[in-house]
Amino acid sequence: MTSIFAGVWELKRMAFRNVARHKVKTIITCLAITISVAVYIWVDSLLAGMSIESRRNIINYEMGAAKLQTKLYFEKKDEMPAYENFTGWESYARRVDEAGYNTAPRYTFSGTLYSQNGSAPVVINAVDPDAEARTLAYTSYIEFGRSIKNGEFGVALGAMTAEKLKIGIPARPTSRYLDELIAAAAPNQDDADFIRSCYQPMQSKAQFAETQAYAEERAKDRMTLKRDLATADIDRLWSLIDDAGLNDVRISTVIDYKAAPDGIRKDKWDADLWNLLTAREQALVGAAYEFDELTQAYLLIETDPAKLDAALAAMIRVDFSGAVKHVNQVIDAKVVGMVNSPDPYNNYNIGYMPLDVLQDEAGMMLEGHVTELIIRDKDLGAADMTSKKEGKSSIRAALDAGLARQGLALDERLDVFSWMDYAEDYLATEAMEAMETQIIAFLLFFLAFFGISNTMLLAILERTKEIGMMRAMGMTDGQMIFTYMMEAAFLGLIGSLLGIVLGCLITTPMVKYGMDFSAMLEQMEGDMGYRIAGNFRGAWNLPAIIGSGVAATVIASVMAFFPTHRAAKTPITESLRFE
């Protein structure tokens, strides 16, 4: 046994001496491995940071840890079916509040927002301002203006959409638009001079993700808001713009509500409804209607509200168009603030309005209905992810227990849906983009290790005679293959250790200080797959760092097997005659 260990040790020493003998090849091969490992660590940190930041933003700025809403709304969530709403949310909110959760009611609807300078599609979240401030973090990122207040038709609009529609304070106006703004908002020369003093010519080319030549051309006619403006000056500038009516907007939307049709034509009944229903649903709907021979239509006869609701739910499930009524609505409002949060989702075509002003005919005729109740753990802050307490089952259990204590039960139409249920599409996209980037990193990895294979092949060719002599002296094929695999493993180990050091050095600034993606996001209108805006930081991934070093060493060793095995097949006599 001792002799076996001694032999293995001697083979290792021989492999290490070979590394030292061929310095140029060693340096070149180690350099390739070092760069590959370092790049992989940097890319992995970038992806990990993007993923963590995106998930944190989704939870803290968009939807909380979970939502209480109707099951049918969740099934059709991409369509934002505002008719799938519910009342009695106050009781549910009290129950989960007792269990340590913050809640925020919302009614979400879509429409078109018109300003004096254009229009844009918009999603409006009608909210309780105080509840939103307790539950979500975007309310702390009002860039200009102020937060919305109960009792006013005010809108807090995404900053990028506001600037596109020339609403509020422009951050990067052209010289021409600045002149137009002064002409519209300055009642006297003093105000005109003040507005002009708030801006300066653009100097930083990095503000545009474009070619240098194009950025220079754009910069000639582009102004930027001074960063050192006092709060009082910002408020004065906003007031001048607001007084000029430039913040006045009109929202064109449609009020959708469910209502069982009084009559359904026979052809529509057969083609669009009956055959799509389950047997149970056919029983419910069939009992609610009666066929009239004279009109050749099915007429509504059901008067029991519960049975009528059940039949209506069945029609909604199969997307029967006659079960949803549409009323056009126009809402006049004023943009009171611009949201510019770390989550780009909030900064574009998203607006927030007070829930209370939309209850009657002047708003959305809500009459106490909401589309969702956002839920978040009271003990977690804006920088936190989710806790075990925020799991879907934990929230549902707390809600059911609270209702049971009051002798109540959750409406069977409702359920709790976690942020992961809602973000399935995003998570799939995130995984796909991460895989694509990691494939590129792995390609770099394998390019480096094919270089190792080539280097080992050349080294073996140069030492063919030496190999023949060792085999003639009794060295087995297995010992020779082991020696050269150990030599490659030493190269992989040295290269990977240097790569880990280099990778950590180049990754540290990204983790500590972050990277600014604001220019790229502006050009892509906030859609780069990940939910990040402006500056974000990378993240350390210790398993990936260690794993990259181990993988580099193992792959390098394996790559040496093939040329060495080929050399072992060469007859000893030919090896000794090789020149």
XYZ file of C-alpha atoms in Angstrom, residues 40 43 47 428-444 528 530:
22
model
C -18.305 33.697 -15.522
C -21.836 37.476 -15.389
C -27.689 37.917 -13.303
C -40.147 32.154 -17.055
C -38.646 35.063 -19.000
C -36.056 35.614 -16.289
C -35.045 31.954 -16.377
C -34.787 32.015 -20.179
C -32.667 35.182 -20.253
C -30.444 33.858 -17.473
C -29.991 30.612 -19.371
C -29.053 32.466 -22.569
C -26.435 34.536 -20.762
C -25.049 31.539 -18.911
C -24.790 29.619 -22.180
C -22.565 32.408 -23.498
C -20.459 32.224 -20.333
C -20.184 28.432 -20.650
C -19.129 28.809 -24.282
C -16.273 30.989 -23.085
C -35.373 44.938 -20.725
C -35.865 42.504 -15.695
